[in-house]
mmCIF file of C-alpha atoms in Angstrom:
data_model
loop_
_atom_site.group_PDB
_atom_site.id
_atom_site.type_symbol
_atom_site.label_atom_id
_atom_site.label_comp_id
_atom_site.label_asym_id
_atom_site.label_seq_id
_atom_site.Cartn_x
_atom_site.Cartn_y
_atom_site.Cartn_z
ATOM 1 C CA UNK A 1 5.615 28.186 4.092
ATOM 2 C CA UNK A 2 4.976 31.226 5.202
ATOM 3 C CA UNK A 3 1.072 30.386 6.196
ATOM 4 C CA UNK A 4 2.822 26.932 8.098
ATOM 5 C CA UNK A 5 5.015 28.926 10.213
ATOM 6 C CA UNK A 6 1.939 30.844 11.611
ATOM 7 C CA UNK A 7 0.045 27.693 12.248
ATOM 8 C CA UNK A 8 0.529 25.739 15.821
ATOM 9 C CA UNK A 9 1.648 22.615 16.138
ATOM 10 C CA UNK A 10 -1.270 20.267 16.818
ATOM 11 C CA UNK A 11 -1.290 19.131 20.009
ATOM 12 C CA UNK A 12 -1.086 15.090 21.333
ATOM 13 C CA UNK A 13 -4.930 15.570 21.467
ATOM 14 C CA UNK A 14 -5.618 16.423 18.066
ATOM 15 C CA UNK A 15 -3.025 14.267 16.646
ATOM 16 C CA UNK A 16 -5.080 12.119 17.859
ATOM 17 C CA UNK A 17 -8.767 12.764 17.158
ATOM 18 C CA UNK A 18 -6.779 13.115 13.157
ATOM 19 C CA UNK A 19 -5.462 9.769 13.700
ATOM 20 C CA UNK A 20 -8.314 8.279 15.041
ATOM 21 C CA UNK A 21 -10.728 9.347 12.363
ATOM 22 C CA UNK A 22 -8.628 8.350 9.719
ATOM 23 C CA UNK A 23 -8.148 4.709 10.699
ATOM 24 C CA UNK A 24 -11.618 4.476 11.288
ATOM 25 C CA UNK A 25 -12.814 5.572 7.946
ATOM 26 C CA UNK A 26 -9.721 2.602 6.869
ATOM 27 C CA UNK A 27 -11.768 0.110 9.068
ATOM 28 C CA UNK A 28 -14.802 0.631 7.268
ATOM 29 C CA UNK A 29 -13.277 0.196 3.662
ATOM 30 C CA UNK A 30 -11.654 -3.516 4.740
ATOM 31 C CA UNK A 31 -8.530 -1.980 5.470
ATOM 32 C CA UNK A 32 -7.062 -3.618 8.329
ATOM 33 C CA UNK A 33 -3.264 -2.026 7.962
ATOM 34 C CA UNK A 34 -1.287 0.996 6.726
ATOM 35 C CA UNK A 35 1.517 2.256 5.383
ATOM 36 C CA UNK A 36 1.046 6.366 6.713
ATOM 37 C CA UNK A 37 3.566 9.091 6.372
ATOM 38 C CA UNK A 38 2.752 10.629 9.593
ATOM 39 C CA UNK A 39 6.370 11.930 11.025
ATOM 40 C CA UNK A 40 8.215 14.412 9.182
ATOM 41 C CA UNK A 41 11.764 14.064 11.397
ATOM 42 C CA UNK A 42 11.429 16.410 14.074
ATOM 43 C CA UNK A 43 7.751 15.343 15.495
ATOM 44 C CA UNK A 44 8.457 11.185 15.193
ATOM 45 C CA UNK A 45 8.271 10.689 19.047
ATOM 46 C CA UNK A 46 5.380 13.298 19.366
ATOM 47 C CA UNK A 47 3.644 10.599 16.866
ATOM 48 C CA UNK A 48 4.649 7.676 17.813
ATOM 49 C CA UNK A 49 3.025 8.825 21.758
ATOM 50 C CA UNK A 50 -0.073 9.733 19.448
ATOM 51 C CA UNK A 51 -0.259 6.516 18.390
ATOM 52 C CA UNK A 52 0.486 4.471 21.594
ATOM 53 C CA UNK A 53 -1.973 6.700 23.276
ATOM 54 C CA UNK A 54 -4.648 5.144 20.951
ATOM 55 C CA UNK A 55 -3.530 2.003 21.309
ATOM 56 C CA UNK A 56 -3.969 2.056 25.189
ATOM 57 C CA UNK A 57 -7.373 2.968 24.546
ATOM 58 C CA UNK A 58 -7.856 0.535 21.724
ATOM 59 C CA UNK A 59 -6.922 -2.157 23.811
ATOM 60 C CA UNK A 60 -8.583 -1.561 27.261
ATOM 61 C CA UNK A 61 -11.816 -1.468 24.644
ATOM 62 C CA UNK A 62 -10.928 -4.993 23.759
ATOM 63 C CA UNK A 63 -10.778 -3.816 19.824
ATOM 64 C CA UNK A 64 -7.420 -3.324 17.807
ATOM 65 C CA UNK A 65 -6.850 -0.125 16.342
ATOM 66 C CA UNK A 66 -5.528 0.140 12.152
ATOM 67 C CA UNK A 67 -2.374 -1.404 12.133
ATOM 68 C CA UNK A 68 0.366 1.188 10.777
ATOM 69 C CA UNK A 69 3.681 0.973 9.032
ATOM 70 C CA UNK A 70 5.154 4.233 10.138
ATOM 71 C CA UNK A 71 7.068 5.600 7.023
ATOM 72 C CA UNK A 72 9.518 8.602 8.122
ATOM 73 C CA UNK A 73 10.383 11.597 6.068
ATOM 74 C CA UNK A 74 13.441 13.764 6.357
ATOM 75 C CA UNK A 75 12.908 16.409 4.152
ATOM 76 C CA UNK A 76 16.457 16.850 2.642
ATOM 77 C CA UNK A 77 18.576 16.890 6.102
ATOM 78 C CA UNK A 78 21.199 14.932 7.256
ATOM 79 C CA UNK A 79 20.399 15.951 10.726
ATOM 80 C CA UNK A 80 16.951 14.259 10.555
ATOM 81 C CA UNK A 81 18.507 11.425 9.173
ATOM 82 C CA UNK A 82 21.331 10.661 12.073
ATOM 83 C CA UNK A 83 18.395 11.024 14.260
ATOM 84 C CA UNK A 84 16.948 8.410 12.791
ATOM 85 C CA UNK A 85 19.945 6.204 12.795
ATOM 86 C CA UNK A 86 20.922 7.172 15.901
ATOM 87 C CA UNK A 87 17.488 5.881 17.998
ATOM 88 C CA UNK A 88 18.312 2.186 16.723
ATOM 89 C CA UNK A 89 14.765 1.817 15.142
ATOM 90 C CA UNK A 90 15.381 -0.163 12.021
ATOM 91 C CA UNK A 91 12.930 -0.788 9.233
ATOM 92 C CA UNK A 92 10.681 -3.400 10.230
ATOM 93 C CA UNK A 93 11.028 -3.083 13.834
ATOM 94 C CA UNK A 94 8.138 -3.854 16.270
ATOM 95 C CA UNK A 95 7.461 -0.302 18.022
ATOM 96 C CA UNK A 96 4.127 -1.508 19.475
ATOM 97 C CA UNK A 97 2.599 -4.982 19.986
ATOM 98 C CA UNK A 98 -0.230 -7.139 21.694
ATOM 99 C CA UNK A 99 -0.123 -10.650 22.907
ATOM 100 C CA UNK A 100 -3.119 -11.840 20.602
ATOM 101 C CA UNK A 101 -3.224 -8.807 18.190
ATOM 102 C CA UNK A 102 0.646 -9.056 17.034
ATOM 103 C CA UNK A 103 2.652 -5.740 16.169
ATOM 104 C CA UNK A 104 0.305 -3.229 15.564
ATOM 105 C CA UNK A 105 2.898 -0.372 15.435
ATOM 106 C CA UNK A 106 5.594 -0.831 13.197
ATOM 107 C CA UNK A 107 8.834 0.943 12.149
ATOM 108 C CA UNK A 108 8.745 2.108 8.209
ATOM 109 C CA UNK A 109 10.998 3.176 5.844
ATOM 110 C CA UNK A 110 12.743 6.506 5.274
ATOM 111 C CA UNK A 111 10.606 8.446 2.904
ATOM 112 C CA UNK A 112 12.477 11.075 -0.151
ATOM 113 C CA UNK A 113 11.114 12.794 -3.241
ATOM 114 C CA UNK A 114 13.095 13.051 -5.634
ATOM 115 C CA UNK A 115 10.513 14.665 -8.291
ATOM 116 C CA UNK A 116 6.541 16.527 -8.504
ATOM 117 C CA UNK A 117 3.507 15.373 -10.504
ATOM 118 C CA UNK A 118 2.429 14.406 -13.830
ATOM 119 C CA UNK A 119 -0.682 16.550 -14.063
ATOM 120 C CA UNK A 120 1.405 19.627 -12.604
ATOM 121 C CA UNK A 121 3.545 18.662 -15.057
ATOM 122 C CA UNK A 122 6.728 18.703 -12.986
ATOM 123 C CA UNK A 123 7.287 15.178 -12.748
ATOM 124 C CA UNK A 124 11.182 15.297 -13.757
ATOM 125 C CA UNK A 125 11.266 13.477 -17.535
ATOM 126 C CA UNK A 126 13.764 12.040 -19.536
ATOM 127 C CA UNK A 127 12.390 14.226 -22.540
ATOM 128 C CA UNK A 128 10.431 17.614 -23.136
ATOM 129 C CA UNK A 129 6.652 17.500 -22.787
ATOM 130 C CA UNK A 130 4.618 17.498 -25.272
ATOM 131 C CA UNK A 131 2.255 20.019 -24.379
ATOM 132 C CA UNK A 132 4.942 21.850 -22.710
ATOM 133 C CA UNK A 133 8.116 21.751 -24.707
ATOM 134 C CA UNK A 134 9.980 24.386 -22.798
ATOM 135 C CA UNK A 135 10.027 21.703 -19.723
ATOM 136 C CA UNK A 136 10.991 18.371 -18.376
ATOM 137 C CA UNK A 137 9.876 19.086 -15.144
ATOM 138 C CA UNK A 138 12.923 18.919 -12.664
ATOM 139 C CA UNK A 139 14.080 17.038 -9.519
ATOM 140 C CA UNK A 140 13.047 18.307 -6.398
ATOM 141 C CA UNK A 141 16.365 16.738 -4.967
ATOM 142 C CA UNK A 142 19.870 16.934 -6.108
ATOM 143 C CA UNK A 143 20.801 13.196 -7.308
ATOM 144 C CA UNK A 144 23.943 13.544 -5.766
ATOM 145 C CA UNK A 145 21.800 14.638 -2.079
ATOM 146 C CA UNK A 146 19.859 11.623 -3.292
ATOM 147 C CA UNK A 147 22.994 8.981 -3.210
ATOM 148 C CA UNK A 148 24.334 10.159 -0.390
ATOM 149 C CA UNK A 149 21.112 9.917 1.527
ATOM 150 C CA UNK A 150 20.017 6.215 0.221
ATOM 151 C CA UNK A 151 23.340 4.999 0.557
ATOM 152 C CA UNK A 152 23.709 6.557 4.074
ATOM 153 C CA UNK A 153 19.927 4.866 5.310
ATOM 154 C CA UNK A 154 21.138 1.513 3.493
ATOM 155 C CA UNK A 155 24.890 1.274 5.313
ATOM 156 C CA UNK A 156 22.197 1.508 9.025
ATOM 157 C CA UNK A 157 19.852 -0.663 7.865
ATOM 158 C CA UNK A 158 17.192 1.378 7.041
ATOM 159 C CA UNK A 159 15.014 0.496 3.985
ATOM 160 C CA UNK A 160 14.253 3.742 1.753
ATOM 161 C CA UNK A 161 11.368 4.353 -0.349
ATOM 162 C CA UNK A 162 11.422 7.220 -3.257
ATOM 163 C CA UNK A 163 8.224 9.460 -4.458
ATOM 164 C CA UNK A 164 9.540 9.027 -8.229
ATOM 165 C CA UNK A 165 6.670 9.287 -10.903
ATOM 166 C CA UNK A 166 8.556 10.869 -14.332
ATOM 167 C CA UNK A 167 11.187 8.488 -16.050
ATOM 168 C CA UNK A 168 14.174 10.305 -15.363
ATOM 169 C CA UNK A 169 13.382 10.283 -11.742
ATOM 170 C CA UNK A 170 12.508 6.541 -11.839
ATOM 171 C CA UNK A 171 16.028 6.075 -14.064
ATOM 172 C CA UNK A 172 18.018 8.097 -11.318
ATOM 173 C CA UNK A 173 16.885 6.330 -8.089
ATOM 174 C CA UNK A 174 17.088 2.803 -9.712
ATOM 175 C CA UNK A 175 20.890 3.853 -10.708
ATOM 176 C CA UNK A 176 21.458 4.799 -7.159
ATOM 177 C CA UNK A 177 19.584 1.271 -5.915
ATOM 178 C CA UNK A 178 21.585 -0.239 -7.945
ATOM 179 C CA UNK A 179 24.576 0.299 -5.876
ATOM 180 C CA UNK A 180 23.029 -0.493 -2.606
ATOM 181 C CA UNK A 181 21.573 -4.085 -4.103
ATOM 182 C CA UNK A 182 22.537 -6.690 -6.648
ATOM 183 C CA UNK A 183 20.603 -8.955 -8.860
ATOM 184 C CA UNK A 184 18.069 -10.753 -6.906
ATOM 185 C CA UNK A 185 18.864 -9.420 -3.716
ATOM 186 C CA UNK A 186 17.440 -6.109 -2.133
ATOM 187 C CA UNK A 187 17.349 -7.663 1.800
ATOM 188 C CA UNK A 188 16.320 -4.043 3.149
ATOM 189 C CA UNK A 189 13.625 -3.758 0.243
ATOM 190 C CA UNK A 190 14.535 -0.726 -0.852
ATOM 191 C CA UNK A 191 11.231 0.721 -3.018
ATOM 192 C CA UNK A 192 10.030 3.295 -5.005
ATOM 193 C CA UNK A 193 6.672 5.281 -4.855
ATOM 194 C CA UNK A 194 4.115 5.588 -7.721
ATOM 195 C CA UNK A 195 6.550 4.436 -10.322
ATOM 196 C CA UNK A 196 4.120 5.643 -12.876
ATOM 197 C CA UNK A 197 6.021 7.260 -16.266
ATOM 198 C CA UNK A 198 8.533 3.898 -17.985
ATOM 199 C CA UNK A 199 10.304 2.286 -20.201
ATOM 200 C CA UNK A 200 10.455 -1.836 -20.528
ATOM 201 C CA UNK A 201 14.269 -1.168 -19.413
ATOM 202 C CA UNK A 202 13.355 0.345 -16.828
ATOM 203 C CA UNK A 203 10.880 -1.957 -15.314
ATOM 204 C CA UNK A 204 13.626 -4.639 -16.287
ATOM 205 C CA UNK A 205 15.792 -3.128 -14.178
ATOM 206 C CA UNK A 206 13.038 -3.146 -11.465
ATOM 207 C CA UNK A 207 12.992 -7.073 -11.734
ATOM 208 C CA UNK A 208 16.741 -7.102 -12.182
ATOM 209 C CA UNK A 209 17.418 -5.805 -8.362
ATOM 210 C CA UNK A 210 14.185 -6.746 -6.922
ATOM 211 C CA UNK A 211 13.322 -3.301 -6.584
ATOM 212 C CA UNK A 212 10.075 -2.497 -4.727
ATOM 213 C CA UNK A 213 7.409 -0.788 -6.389
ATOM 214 C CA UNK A 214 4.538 1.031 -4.508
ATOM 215 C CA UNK A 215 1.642 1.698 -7.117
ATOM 216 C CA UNK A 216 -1.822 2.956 -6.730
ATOM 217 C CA UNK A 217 -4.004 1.810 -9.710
ATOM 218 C CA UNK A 218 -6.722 4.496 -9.284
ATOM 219 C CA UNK A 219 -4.504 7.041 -10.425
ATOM 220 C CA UNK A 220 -5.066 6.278 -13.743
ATOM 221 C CA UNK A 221 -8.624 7.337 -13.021
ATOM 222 C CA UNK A 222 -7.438 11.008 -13.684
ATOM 223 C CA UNK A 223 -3.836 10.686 -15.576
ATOM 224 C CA UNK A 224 -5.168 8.376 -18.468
ATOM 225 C CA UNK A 225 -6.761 11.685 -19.683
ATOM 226 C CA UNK A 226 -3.401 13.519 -19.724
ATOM 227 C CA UNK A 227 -0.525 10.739 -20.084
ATOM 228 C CA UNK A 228 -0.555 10.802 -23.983
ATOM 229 C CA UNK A 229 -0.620 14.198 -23.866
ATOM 230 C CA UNK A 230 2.165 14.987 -21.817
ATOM 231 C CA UNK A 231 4.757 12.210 -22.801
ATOM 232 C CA UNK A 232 3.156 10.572 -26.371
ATOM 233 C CA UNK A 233 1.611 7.369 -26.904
ATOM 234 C CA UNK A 234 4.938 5.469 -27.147
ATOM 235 C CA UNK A 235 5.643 6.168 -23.566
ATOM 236 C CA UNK A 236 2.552 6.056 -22.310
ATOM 237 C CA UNK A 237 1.980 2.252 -23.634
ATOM 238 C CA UNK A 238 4.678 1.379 -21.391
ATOM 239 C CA UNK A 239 3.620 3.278 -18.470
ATOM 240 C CA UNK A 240 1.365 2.453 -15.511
ATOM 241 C CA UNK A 241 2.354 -1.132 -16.579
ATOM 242 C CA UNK A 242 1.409 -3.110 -13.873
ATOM 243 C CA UNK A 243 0.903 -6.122 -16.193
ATOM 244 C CA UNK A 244 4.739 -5.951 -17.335
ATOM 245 C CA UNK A 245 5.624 -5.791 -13.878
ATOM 246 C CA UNK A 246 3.852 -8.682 -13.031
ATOM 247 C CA UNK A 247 5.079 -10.767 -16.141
ATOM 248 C CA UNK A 248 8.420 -9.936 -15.069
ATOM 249 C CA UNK A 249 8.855 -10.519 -11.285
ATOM 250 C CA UNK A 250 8.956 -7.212 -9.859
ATOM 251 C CA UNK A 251 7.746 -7.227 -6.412
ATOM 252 C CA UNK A 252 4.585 -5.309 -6.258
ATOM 253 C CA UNK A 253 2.354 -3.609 -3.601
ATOM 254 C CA UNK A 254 -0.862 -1.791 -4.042
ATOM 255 C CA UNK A 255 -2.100 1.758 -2.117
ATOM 256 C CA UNK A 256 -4.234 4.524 -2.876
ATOM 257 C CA UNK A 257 -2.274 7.676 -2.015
ATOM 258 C CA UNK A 258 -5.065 8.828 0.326
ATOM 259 C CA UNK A 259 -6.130 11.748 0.758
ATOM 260 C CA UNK A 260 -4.936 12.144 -2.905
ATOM 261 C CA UNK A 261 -7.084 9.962 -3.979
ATOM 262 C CA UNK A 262 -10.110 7.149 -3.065
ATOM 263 C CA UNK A 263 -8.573 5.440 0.219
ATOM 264 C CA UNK A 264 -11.647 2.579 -1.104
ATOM 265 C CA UNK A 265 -8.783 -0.520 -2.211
ATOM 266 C CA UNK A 266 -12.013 -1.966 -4.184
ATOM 267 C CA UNK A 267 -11.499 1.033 -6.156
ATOM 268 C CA UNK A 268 -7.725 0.520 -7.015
ATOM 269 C CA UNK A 269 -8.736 -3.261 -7.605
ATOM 270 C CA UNK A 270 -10.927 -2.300 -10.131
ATOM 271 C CA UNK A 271 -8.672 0.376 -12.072
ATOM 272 C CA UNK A 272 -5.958 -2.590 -12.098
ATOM 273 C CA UNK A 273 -8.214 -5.145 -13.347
ATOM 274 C CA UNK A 274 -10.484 -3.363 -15.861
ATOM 275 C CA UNK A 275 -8.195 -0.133 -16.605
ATOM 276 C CA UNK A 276 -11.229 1.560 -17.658
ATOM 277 C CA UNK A 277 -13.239 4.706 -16.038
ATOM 278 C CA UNK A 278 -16.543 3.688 -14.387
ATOM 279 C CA UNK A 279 -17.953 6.700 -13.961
ATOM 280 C CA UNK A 280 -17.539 7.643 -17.230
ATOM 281 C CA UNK A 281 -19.156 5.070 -19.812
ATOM 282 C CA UNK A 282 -16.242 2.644 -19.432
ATOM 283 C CA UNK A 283 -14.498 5.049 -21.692
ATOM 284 C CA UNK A 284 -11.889 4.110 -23.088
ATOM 285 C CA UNK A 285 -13.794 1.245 -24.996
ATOM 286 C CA UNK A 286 -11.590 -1.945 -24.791
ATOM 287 C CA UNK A 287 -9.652 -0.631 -21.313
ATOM 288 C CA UNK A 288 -6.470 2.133 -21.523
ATOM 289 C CA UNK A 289 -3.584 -0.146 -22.975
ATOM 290 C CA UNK A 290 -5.218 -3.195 -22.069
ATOM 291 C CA UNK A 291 -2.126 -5.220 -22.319
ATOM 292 C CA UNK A 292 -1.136 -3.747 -18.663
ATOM 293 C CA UNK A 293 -4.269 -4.936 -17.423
ATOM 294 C CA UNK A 294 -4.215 -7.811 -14.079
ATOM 295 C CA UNK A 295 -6.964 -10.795 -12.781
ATOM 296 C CA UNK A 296 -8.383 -10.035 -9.773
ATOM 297 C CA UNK A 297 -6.362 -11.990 -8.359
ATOM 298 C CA UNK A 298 -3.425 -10.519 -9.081
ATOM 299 C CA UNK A 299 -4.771 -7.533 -7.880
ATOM 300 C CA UNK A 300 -5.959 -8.397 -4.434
ATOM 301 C CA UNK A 301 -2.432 -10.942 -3.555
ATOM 302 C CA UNK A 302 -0.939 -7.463 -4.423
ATOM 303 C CA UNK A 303 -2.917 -5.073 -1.924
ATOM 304 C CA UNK A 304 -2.450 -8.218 0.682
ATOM 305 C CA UNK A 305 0.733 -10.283 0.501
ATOM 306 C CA UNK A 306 2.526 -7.530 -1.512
ATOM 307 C CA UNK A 307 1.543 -4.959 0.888
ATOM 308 C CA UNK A 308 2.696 -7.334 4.100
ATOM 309 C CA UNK A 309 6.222 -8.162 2.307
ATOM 310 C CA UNK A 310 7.006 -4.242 1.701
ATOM 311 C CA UNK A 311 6.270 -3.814 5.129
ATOM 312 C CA UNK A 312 8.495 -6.851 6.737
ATOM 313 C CA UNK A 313 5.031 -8.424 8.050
ATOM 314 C CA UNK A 314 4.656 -11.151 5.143
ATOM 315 C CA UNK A 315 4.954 -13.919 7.956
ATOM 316 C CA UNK A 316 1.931 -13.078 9.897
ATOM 317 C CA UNK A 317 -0.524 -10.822 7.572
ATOM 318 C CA UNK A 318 -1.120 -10.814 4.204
ATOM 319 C CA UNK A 319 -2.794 -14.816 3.722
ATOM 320 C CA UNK A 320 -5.425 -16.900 5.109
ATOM 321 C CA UNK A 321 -3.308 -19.513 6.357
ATOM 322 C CA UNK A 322 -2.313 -21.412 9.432
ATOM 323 C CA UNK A 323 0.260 -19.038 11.737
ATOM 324 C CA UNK A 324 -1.134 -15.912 9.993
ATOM 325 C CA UNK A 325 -3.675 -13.439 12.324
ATOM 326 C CA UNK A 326 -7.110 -13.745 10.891
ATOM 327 C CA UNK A 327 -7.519 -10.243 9.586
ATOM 328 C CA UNK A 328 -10.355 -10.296 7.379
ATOM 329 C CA UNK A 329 -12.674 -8.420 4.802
ATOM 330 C CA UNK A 330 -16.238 -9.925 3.911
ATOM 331 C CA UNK A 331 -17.782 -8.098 0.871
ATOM 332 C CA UNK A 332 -21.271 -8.050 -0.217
ATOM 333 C CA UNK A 333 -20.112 -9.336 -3.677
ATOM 334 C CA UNK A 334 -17.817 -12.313 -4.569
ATOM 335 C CA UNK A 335 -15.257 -9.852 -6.883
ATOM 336 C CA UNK A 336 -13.493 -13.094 -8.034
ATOM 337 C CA UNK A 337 -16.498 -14.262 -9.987
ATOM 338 C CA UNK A 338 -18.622 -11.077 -10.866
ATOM 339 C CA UNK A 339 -18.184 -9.155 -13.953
ATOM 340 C CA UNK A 340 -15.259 -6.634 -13.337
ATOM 341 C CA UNK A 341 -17.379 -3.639 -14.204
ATOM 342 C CA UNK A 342 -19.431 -4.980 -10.966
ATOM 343 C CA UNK A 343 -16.314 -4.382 -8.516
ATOM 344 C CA UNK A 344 -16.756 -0.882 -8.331
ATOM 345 C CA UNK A 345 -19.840 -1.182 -6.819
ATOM 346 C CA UNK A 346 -19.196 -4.167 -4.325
ATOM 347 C CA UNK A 347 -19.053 -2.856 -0.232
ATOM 348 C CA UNK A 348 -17.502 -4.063 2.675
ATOM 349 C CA UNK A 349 -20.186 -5.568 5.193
ATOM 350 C CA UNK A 350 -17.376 -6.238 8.201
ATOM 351 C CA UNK A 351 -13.594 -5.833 8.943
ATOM 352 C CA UNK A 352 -12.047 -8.479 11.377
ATOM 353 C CA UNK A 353 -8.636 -7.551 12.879
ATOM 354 C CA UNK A 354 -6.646 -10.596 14.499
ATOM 355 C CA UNK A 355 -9.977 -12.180 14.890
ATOM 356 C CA UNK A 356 -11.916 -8.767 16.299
ATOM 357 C CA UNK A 357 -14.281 -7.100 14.510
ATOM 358 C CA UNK A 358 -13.754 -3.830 14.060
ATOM 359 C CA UNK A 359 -16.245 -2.600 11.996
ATOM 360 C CA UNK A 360 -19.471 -3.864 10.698
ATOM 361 C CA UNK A 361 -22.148 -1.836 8.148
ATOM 362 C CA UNK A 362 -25.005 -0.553 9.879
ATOM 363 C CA UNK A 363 -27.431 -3.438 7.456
ATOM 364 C CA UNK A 364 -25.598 -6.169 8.333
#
């Protein structure tokens, strides 16, 4: 904090040239939209003009920029909040758009925390860790803070997503969800973030309320190593269990976490699929927990249509089908029918955008 406070704000400019180079690099991996936590509160309409600043440019090139999904943090004030509320920008809302291109700037949901990480070991757990008995990690939000804020977003019409990876976090935001839905109906799709540390109650629960889950597969990639470690192997076989969630309805959308991690989805699609290391003999022989492995297809309808629903855009993205903009990925291997271990390796040869190309590899 004390290094931020000495650093200047970036300018529109470099917001920009950030931007920019970021949903470039997204063209190139078949990426054609984003969910990005970009605005922190304070700086949303210094953003937003970012954006639409790119877009102008963008479209007098005759080329769509990266579609975004604008999600908005508030750190852990009210005021930030009301400000939100009080603009009239709900979830889902259309904040830039193109006759042919459709919305290509859209409003998000507010983002919390409500806990840290696993491999910092401050993910907030229901139970001691095992390799650090002395801690449960902790919540980086009071629950009751938590409430008020979810319930106060929900009574504006503003869908809320939660950063919640240990299972006491998970347990505490679904209790609060659970008074701001009902069985089988979450209309504001209310979600939580990485998701990553359960119990089968818990991910019945999920189901129950129809409870949004934003994973990122290639995270087991480093936490497989730790998990059993840090919470045993009775927790950890019902953790990262994107197969139970799956088998039981929840509704399901796929990211990376970038910069955290790979922004490559082929990568994620992969980890899902095959739940085994590829740079690293396919260890662990057999896949980690196999049971919670998906298909392929599975994987990809949740990076695509999953994506599109948690983002209120499941009418025109998300499918090939009639009424839908033709935003497209070819691939120079068909990952439906190669061996999994293969999928890894596969590369995107061109990204269409509502029927634009907007990137194509320099051998094609």
């Amino acid at each position: 904090a004390l290094l931020r406070n000495r650093i200047p704000e970036p300018s529109i400019a470099e917001m920009k040239t950030f931007l920019k180079a970021g949903m470039e690099k997204a063209h190139s991996l078949g990426i054609s939209s984003a969910g990005s936590y970009d605005a922190g509160g304070p700086d949303f309409d210094k953003i937003r003009k970012a954006y639409n600043e790119i877009y102008d440019e963008s479209f007098a090139n005759g080329k769509p920029a990266l579609r975004i999904t604008m999600q908005c943090g508030i750190s852990a004030r009210d005021d930030m909040l009301d400000a939100y509320l009080g603009r009239g920008i709900r979830s889902g809302t259309p904040l830039r758009e193109h006759e042919q291109w459709g919305t290509v700037l859209r409003m998000g949901p507010i983002k919390l925390f409500v806990d840290g990480t696993l491999g910092g070991q401050t993910a907030w757990m229901k139970q001691p860790y095992r390799d650090k008995p002395e801690t449960k990690g902790f919540p980086v939000m009071d629950t009751a803070l938590l409430d008020h804020f979810i319930q106060k977003a929900a009574a504006g019409n503003m869908q809320t997503t939660v950063h919640a990876i240990g299972d006491a976090a998970v347990e505490a935001t679904l209790g609060i969800y659970e008074k701001v839905t009902r069985p089988g109906h979450n209309p504001l799709r209310h979600g939580i973030i990485h998701c990553q540390v359960t119990s089968r109650d818990l991910i019945e629960r999920l189901a129950r309320n129809k409870i949004l889950t934003f994973v990122q597969p290639i995270f087991l990639a480093d936490d497989m190593y730790i998990l059993e470690s840090r919470v045993g192997p009775e927790l950890a076989s019902t953790s990262y269990a994107w197969g139970t969630m799956n088998a039981l309805g929840v509704p399901v959308s796929y990211g990376t976490d970038a910069p955290v991690s790979s922004l490559n989805p082929l990568l994620g699609i992969a980890w899902a699929a095959r739940r085994q290391d590829p740079f690293n003999n396919s260890h662990p022989a057999g896949g980690y927990y196999p049971g919670e492995r998906v298909d392929v297809y599975t994987a990809v309808d949740a990076y695509t249509a999953g994506s599109a629903f948690s983002a209120f855009e499941e009418n025109t993205l998300g499918r090939i089908a009639p009424g839908f903009l033709a935003d497209l990925v070819f691939i120079d291997k068909d990952i439906f029918s190669i061996p999994v271990e293969e999928i890894h390796e596969a590369k995107v040869l061109r990204t269409i955008s509502a029927g634009e190309t907007v990137y194509e590899a320099s051998s094609c």
